[in-house]
Coordinates of C-alpha atoms in Angstrom, one line a residue:
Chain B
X1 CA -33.6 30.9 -43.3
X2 CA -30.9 33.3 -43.2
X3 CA -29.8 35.8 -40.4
X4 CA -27.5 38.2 -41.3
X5 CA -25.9 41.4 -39.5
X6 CA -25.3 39.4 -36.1
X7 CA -21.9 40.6 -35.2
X8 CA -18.5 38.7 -34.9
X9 CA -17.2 38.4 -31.5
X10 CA -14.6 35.7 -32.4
X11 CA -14.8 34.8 -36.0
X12 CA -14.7 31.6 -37.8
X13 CA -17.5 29.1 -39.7
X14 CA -19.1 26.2 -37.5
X15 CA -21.9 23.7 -38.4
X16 CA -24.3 21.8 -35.7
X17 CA -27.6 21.5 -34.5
X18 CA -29.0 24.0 -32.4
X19 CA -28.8 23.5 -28.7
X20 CA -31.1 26.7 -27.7
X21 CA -31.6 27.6 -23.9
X22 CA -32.8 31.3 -22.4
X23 CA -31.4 30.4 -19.5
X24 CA -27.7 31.9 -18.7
X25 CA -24.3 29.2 -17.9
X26 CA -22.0 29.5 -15.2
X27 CA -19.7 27.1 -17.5
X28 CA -17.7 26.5 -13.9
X29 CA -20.6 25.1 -11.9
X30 CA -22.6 23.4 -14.6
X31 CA -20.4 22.0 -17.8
X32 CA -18.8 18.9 -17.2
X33 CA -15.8 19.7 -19.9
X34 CA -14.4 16.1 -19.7
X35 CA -18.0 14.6 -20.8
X36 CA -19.2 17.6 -22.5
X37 CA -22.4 17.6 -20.9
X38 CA -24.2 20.2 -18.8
X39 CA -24.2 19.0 -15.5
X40 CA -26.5 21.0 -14.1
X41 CA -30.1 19.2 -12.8
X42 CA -31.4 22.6 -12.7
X43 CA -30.1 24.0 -16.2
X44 CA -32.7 23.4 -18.8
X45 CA -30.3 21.6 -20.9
X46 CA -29.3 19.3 -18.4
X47 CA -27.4 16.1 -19.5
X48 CA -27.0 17.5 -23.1
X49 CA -24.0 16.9 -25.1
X50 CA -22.2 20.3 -26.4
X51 CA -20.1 18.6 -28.8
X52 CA -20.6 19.9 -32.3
X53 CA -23.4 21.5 -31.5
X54 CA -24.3 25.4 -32.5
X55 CA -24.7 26.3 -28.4
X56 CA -27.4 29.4 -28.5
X57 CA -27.7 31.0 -24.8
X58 CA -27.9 34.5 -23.1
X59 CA -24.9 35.1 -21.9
X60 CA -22.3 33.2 -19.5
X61 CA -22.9 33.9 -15.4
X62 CA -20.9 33.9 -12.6
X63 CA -17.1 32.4 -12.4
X64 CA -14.8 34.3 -14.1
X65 CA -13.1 30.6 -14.5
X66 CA -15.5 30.0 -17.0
X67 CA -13.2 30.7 -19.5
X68 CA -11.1 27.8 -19.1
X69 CA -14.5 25.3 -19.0
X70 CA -14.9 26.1 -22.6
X71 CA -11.3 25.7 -23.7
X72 CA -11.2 22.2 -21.9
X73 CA -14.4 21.7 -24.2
X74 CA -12.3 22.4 -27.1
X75 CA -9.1 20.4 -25.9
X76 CA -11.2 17.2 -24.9
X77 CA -13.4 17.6 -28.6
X78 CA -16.1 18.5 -26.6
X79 CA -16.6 22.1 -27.6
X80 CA -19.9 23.3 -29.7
X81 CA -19.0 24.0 -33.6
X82 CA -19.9 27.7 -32.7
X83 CA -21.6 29.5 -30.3
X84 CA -24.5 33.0 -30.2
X85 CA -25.0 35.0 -27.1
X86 CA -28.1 37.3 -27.0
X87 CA -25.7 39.4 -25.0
X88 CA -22.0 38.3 -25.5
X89 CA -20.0 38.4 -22.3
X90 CA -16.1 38.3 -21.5
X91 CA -16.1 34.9 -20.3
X92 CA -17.8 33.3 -23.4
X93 CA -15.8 35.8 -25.5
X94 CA -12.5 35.2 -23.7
X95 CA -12.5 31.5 -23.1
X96 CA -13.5 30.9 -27.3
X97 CA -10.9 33.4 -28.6
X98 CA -8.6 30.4 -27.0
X99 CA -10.5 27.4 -28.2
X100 CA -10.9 29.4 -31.6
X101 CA -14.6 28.5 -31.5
X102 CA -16.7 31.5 -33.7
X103 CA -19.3 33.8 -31.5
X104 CA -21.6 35.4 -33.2
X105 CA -24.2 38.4 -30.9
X106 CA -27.4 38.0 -31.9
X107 CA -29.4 40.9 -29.5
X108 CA -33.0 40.4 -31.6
X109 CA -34.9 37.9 -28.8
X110 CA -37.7 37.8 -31.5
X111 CA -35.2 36.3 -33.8
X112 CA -33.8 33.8 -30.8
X113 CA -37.1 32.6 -30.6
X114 CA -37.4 31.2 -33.6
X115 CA -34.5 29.1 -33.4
X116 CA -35.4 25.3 -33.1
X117 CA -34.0 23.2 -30.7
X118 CA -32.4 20.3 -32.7
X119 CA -32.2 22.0 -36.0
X120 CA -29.2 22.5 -38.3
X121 CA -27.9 25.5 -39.0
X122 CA -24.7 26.8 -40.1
X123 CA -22.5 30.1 -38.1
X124 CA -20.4 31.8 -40.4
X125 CA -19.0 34.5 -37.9
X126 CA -16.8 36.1 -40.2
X127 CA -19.5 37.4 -42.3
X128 CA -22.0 37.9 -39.6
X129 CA -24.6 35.4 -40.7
X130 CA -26.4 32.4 -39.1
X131 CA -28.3 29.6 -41.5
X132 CA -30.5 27.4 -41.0
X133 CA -31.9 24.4 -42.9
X134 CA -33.6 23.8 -44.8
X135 CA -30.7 25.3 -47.1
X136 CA -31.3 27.8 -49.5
Chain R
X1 CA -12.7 48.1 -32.1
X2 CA -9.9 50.4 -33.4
X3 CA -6.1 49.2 -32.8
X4 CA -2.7 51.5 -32.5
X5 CA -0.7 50.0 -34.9
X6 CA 1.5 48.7 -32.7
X7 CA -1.7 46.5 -31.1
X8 CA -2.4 45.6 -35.0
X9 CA 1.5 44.0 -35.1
X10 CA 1.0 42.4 -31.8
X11 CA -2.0 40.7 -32.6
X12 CA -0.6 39.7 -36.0
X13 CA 2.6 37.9 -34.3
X14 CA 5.3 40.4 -34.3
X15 CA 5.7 40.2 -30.8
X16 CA 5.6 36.1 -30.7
X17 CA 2.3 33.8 -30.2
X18 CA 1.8 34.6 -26.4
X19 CA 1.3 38.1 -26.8
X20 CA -0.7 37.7 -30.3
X21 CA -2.9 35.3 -28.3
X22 CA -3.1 37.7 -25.8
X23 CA -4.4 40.5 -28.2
X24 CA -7.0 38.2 -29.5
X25 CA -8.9 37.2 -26.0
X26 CA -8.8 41.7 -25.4
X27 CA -10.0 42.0 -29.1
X28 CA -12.6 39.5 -28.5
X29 CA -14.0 40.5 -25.4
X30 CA -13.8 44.5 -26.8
X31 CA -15.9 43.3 -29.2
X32 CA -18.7 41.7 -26.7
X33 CA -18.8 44.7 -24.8
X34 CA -18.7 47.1 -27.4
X35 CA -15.4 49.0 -26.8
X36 CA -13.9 51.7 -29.1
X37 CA -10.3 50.9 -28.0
X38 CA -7.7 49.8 -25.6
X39 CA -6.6 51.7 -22.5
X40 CA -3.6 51.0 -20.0
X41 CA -4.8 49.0 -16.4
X42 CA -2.6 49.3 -13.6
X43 CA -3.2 45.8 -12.0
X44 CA -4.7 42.8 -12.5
X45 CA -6.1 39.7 -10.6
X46 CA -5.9 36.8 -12.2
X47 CA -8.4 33.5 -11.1
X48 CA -7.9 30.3 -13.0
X49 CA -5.4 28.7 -9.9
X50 CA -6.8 26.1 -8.2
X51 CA -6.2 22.8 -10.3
X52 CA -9.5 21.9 -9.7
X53 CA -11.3 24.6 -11.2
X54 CA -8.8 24.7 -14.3
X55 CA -7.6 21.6 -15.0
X56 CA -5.2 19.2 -16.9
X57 CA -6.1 21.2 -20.1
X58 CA -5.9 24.7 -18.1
X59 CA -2.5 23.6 -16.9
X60 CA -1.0 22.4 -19.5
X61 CA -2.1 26.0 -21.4
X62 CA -0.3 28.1 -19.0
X63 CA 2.8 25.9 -18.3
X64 CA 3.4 26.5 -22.3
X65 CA 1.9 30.1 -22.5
X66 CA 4.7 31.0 -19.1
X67 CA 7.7 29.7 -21.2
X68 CA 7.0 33.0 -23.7
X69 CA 4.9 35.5 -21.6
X70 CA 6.1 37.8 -18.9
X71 CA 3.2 39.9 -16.9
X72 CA 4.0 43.5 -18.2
X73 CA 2.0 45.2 -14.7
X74 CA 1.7 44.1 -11.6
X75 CA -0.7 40.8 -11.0
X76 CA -1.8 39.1 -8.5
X77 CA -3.4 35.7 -8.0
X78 CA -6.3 33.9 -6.9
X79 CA -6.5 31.1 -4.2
X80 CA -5.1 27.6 -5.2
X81 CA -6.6 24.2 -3.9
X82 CA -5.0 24.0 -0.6
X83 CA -2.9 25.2 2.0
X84 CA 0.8 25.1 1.2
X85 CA 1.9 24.9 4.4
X86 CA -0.4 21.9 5.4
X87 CA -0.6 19.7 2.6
X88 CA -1.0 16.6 4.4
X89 CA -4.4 15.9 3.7
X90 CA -3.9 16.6 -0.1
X91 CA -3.2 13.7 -2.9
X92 CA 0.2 13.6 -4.3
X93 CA -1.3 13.8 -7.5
X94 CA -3.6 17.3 -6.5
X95 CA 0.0 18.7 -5.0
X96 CA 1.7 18.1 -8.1
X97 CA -0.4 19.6 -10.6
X98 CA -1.0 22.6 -8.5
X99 CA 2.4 23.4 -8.0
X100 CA 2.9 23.2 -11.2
X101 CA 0.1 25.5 -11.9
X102 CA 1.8 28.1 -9.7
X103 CA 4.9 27.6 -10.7
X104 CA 3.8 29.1 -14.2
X105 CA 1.7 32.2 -12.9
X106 CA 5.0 33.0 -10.6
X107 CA 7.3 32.6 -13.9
X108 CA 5.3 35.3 -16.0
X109 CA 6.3 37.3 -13.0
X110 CA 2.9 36.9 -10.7
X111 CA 3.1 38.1 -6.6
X112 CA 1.9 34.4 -5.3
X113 CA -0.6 36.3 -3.3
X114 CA -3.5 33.3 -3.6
X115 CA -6.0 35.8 -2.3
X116 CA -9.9 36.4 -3.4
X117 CA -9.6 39.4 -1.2
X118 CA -6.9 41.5 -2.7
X119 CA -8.7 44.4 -1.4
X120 CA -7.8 43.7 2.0
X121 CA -4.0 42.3 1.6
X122 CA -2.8 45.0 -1.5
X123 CA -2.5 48.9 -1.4
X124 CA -5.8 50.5 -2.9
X125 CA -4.9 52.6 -6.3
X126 CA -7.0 55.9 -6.3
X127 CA -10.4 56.3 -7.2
X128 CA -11.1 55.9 -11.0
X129 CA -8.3 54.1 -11.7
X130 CA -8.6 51.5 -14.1
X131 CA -7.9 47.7 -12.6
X132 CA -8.6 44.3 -14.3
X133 CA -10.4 41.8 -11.8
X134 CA -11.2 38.4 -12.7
X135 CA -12.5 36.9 -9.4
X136 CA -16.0 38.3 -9.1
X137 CA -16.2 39.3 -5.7
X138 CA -13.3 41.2 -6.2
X139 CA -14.4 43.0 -9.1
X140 CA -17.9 44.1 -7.5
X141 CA -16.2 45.2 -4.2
X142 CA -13.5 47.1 -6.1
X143 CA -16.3 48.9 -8.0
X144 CA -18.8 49.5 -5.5
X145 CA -16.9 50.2 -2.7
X146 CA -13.4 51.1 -3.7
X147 CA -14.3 53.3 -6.7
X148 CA -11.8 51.3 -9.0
X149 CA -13.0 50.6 -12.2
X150 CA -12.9 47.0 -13.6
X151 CA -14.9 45.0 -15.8
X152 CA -16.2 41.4 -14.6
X153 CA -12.9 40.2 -16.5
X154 CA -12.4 36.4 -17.1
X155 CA -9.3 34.6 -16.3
X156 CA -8.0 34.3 -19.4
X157 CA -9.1 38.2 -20.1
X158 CA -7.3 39.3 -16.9
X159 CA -4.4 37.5 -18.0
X160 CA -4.4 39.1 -21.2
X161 CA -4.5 42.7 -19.9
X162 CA -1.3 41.4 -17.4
X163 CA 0.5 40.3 -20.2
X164 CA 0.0 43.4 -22.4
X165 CA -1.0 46.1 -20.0
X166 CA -3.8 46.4 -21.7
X167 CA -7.8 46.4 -21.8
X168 CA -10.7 47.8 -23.3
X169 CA -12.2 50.7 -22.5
X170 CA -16.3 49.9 -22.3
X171 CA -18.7 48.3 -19.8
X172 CA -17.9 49.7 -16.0
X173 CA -14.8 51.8 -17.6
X174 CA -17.6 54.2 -18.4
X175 CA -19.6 56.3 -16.2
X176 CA -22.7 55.5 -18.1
X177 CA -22.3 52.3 -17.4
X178 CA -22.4 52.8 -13.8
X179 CA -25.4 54.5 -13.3
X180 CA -27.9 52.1 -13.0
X181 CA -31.2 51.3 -14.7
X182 CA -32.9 48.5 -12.1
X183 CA -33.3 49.4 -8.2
X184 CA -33.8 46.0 -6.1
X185 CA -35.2 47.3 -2.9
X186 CA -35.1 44.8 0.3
X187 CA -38.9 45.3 2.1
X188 CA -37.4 43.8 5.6
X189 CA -34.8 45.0 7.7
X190 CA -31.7 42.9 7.2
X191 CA -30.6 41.0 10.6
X192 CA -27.2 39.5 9.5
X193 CA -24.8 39.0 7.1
X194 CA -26.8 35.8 5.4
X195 CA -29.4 38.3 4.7
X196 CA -27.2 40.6 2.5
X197 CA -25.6 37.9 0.7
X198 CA -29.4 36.5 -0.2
X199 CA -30.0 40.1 -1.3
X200 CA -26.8 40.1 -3.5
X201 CA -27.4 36.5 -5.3
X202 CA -30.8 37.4 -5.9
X203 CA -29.6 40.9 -7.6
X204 CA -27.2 39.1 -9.5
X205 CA -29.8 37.0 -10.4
X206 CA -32.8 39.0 -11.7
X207 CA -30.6 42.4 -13.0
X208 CA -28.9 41.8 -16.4
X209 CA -27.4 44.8 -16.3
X210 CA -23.5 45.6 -15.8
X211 CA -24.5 47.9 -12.3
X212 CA -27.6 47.3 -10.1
X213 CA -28.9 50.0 -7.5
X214 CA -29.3 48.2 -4.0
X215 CA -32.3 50.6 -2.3
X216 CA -32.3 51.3 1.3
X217 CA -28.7 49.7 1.7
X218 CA -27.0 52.0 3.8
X219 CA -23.5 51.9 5.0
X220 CA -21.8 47.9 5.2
X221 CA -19.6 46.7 7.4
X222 CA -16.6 44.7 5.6
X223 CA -18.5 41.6 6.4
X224 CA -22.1 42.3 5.2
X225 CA -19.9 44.2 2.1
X226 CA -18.2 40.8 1.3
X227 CA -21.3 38.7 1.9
X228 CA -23.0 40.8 -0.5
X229 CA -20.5 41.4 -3.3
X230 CA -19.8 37.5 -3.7
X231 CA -23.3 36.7 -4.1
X232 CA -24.0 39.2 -6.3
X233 CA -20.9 37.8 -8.5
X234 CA -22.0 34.5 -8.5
X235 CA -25.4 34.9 -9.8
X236 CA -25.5 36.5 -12.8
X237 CA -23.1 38.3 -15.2
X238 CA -23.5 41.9 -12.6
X239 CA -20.0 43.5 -11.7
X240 CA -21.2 46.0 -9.6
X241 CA -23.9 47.9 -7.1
X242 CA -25.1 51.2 -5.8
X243 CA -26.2 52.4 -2.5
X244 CA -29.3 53.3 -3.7
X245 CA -29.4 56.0 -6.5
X246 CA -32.1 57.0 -9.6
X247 CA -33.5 53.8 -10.9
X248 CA -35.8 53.7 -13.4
X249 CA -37.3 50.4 -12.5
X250 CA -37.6 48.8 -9.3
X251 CA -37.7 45.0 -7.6
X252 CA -38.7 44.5 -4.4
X253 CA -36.9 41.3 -2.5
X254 CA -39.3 40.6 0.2
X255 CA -39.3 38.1 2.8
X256 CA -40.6 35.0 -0.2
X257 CA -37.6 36.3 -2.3
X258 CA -34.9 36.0 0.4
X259 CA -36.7 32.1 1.0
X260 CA -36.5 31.4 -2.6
X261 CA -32.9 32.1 -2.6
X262 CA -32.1 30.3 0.3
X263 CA -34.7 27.1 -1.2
X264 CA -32.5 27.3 -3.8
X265 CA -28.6 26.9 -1.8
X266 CA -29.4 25.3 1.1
X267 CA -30.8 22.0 0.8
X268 CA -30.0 19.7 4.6
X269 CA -31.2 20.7 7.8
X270 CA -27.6 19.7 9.5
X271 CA -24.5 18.6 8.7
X272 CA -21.4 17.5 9.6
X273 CA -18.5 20.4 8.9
X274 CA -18.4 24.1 9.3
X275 CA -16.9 26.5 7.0
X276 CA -16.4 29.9 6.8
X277 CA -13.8 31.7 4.0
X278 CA -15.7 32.5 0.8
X279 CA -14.5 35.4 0.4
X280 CA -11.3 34.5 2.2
X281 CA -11.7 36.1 6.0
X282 CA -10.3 39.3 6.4
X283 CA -8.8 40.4 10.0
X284 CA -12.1 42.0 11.1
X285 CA -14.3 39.2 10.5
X286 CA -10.8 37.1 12.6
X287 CA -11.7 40.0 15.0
X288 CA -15.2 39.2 15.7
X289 CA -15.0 35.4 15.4
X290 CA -12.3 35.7 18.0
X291 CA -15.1 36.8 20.2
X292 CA -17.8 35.2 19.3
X293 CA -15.8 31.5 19.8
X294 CA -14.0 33.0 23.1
X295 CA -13.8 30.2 26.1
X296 CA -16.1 28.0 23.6
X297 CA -15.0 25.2 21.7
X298 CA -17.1 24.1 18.5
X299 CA -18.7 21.0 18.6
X300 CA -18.3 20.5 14.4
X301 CA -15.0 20.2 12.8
X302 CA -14.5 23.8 11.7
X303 CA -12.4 24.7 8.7
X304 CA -11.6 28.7 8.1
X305 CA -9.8 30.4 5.0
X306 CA -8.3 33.4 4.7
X307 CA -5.2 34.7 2.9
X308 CA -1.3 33.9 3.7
X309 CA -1.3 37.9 4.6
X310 CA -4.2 38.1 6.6
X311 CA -3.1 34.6 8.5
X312 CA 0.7 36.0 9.4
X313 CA -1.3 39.3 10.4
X314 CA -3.6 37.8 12.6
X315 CA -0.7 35.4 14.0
X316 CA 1.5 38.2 15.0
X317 CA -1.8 39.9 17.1
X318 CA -2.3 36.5 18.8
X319 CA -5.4 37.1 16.8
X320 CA -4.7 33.4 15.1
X321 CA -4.3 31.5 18.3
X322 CA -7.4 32.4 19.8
X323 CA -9.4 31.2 17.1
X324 CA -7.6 28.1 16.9
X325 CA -8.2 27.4 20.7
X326 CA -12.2 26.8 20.0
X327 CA -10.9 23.7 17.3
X328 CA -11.3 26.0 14.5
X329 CA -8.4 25.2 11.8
X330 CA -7.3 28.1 9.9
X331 CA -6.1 27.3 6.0
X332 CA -4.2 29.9 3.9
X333 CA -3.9 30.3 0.0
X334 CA -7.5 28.1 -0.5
X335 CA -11.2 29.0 -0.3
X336 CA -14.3 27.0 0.6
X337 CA -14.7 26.8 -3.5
X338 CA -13.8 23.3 -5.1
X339 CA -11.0 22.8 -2.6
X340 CA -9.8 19.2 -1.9
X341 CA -10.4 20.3 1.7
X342 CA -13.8 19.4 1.2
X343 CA -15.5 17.1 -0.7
X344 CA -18.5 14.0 -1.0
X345 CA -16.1 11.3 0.2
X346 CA -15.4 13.3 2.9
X347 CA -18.2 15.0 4.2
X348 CA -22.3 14.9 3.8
X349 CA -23.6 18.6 4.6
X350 CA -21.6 21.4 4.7
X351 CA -22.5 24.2 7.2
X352 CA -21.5 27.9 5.9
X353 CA -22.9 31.4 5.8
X354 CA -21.0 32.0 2.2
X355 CA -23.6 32.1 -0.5
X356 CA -21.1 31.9 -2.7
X357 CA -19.1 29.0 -0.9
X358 CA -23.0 27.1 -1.0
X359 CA -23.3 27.7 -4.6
X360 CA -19.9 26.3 -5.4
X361 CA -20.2 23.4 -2.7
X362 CA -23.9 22.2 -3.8
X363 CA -23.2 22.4 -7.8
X364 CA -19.6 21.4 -8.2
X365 CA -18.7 19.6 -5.2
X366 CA -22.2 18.3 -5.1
X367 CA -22.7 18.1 -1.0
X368 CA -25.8 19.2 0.5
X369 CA -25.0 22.7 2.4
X370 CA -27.2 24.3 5.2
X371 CA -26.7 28.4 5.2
X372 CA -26.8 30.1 8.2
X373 CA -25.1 33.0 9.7
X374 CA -22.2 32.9 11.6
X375 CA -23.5 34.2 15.3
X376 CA -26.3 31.0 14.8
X377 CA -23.7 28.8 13.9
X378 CA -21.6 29.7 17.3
X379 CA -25.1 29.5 18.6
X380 CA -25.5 26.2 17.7
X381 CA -22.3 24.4 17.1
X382 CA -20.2 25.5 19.8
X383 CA -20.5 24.3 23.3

């Protein structure tokens, strides 16, 4: 499956499985940068590992320190290969522009949904396109 | 986005790494909020202080990125971890790497101001003026009540626009943006400040939109304001409210609501330190504490933060020493939020009417926190 016409917020290729939540991250309160978890017991994606990962979510909430979260993700290895917002924000735009990890926003919900948990899939931000396996 | 071409050299280098780095955060977050181009902001606030919110890895960033940026408009700068003038219950090792973390915000030319309030310690630009807040509190009160227009920027964005003078023109820079679509109306009349901060996180929480209409919310005072604006920031990705105006949808936050909210932050029934300071306290809320803690002395060990400027205000009024009479300790430059002050090894169950100092405490610092509001607390911790 190929999605196309998402558009680049930080460009760049990345390659992971999907890590899928509809629930928004404050990356101060509930990433653990250091362990690359989500450290959150309330998160849906508590105790999941980031790394490598293509990290699908809303949107980021809350501390504007945020930013900085996902750059220690990226300067401890622990940063997804690429993340998609369903509504990009500045903290998640901001903190990757520095970690140089690729954002794609991907508004369709309908589209979101379809995404599996656990599956491979491949973010070529550049170009605007997310694909998933099998490939084609 | 469209750049000038002297942004398009910039962001290619001409200018050296700092500022091309500085263009791409501003390009990138133009891009997530869908702005046409880059306008000039007067000031920014800059978060991303306190070394325990930022980091080795934050650190390290900014003592490289100081050595070849200078701020280009005036900036100012979130609270650190702790009191400068009372480190003694601080690490070495905290001390260090938070000196060092001011040391490079005051090289790129930064007022040490270590403030969430800068509302209340900075002259107020005009109305429409465009600002750059990180520190989300700050942004939603500079909006909502100041009529200064700011997007919920990010440290690293507000950073950006200091270095370049720069930011995009999109979200709250534009009127439309500030009307709002969702109404949350409160079906209870509000008794204290806890109440509006409940209101605010469970705005932030449920409205997705940049600006949220708060119904039947009439005039605030600075406290209920501040209570309010830091929950709303914490919750959700909302930079600003209105006192009531045209909705086209509406939420009501009833009594269950409110309980929800407060299931959600306050999770002991006691505990064994008060604190108040998330937002930092500004010299009205000094004012009424003064009173409300007058001839009493608390029976809890009671830490308070407010700013260095508020502080040597309050001190010169002898507003300072009477608080300090009732056992209350005052801390400058630090807030309730991740501060070495107060942590598990320390302390059990924090008691605070902060929303936003219970959501930090309970899912960073991970202590239990019991909310209340501050005339209960004198109520029932002060003898």
């Amino acid at each position: 499956m190929i999605i196309s016409n998402c558009r680049k917020i930080v460009g760049g290729i990345g390659e992971g499985e999907m890590l899928v939540t509809t629930q928004p991250i404050n990356f101060l309160a509930m990433v653990d940068a250091k362990k690359g978890t989500i450290s959150d017991p309330l998160h849906e994606l508590y105790g999941k590992s980031l790394k490598g990962s293509i990290l699908i979510l809303p949107y980021a909430i809350g501390s504007s320190v945020g930013a900085y979260v996902i750059y220690s993700l990226k300067e401890y290895g622990n940063a997804p290969s690429a993340v998609v917002c369903s509504n990009a924000d500045i903290t998640t735009a901001s903190g990757c522009a520095l970690a140089n990890i690729p954002v794609l926003n991907l508004p369709h919900v309908s589209v979101i949904s379809q995404l599996e948990h656990g599956r491979k899939a491949r973010v070529n931000a550049d170009v605007g396109t997310i694909t998933v396996e099998p490939w084609q | 986005m469209e750049l000038s071409r002297d942004e398009e050299k910039a962001l290619d280098g001409d200018n050296g790494e700092a500022l091309a780095t500085a263009y791409r955060i501003l390009v990138a977050i133009g891009e997530a909020t869908g702005a046409q181009k880059l306008v000039p902001t007067k000031w920014a606030h800059i978060s991303g202080v306190n070394y325990n919110t930022i980091g080795d890895e934050g650190m390290r960033f900014l003592e490289k990125f100081s050595h070849a940026a200078k701020f280009a408009i005036r900036a100012t700068i979130n609270p650190m971890g702790y009191d400068r003038s009372k480190p003694e219950d601080i690490s070495h090792n905290f001390q260090q790497r938070q000196e060092n973390i001011a040391r490079s915000y005051e090289r790129m030319g930064a007022t040490p101001s270590f403030t969430c309030t800068p509302y209340e310690v900075f002259e107020i630009p005009q109305k429409g003026t465009v600002v750059s807040f990180a520190e989300s509190n700050a942004a939603v009160f500079s909006n909502s009540i100041l009529g200064i227009m700011t997007n919920k920027e990010s440290a690293l964005s507000a950073m950006s626009s200091a270095v370049t003078g720069k930011t995009p023109l999109s979200d709250l820079r534009l009127e439309e943006t500030r009307k709002p679509k969702i109404a949350v109306e409160p079906d209870f009349d509000f008794m204290t400040e806890l109440d509006y901060g409940l209101l605010g996180y469970f705005a932030g929480r449920e409205v997705k939109d940049s600006c949220v209409a708060l119904s039947r919310v009439k005039k605030l005072d600075t406290i209920q304001a501040k209570a309010l604006c830091g929950a709303i920031g914490t919750s959700g990705s909302c930079g600003m409210f209105t006192f009531g105006g045209k909705a086209k949808e509406k939420i009501t936050f009833g009594k269950k609501e409110a309980q929800s909210v407060r299931d959600e932050l306050s999770s002991a029934n006691d505990g064994d330190i008060i604190t108040l300071g998330s937002p930092q306290l500004g010299m009205n809320e000094l004012k009424l504490l003064a009173n409300i803690t007058e001839s009493r002395k608390f029976t809890r060990r009671c830490i308070i933060f407010c700013s260095r400027a508020i502080y040597n205000n309050s001190l010169k009024i002898g507003l300072a020493g009477k608080i300090e009479k009732s056992g209350a300790e005052l801390k400058c430059d630090s807030c309730i939020c991740l501060t070495p002050y107060i942590t598990k090894d320390r302390f059990d169950a924090v008691i605070t009417n902060s929303i936003k100092g219970a959501y930090y405490l309970s899912k960073s610092n991970k202590l239990k926190v019991v909310l209340k509001d501050i005339k209960t607390i004198a109520e029932e911790y002060m003898k």
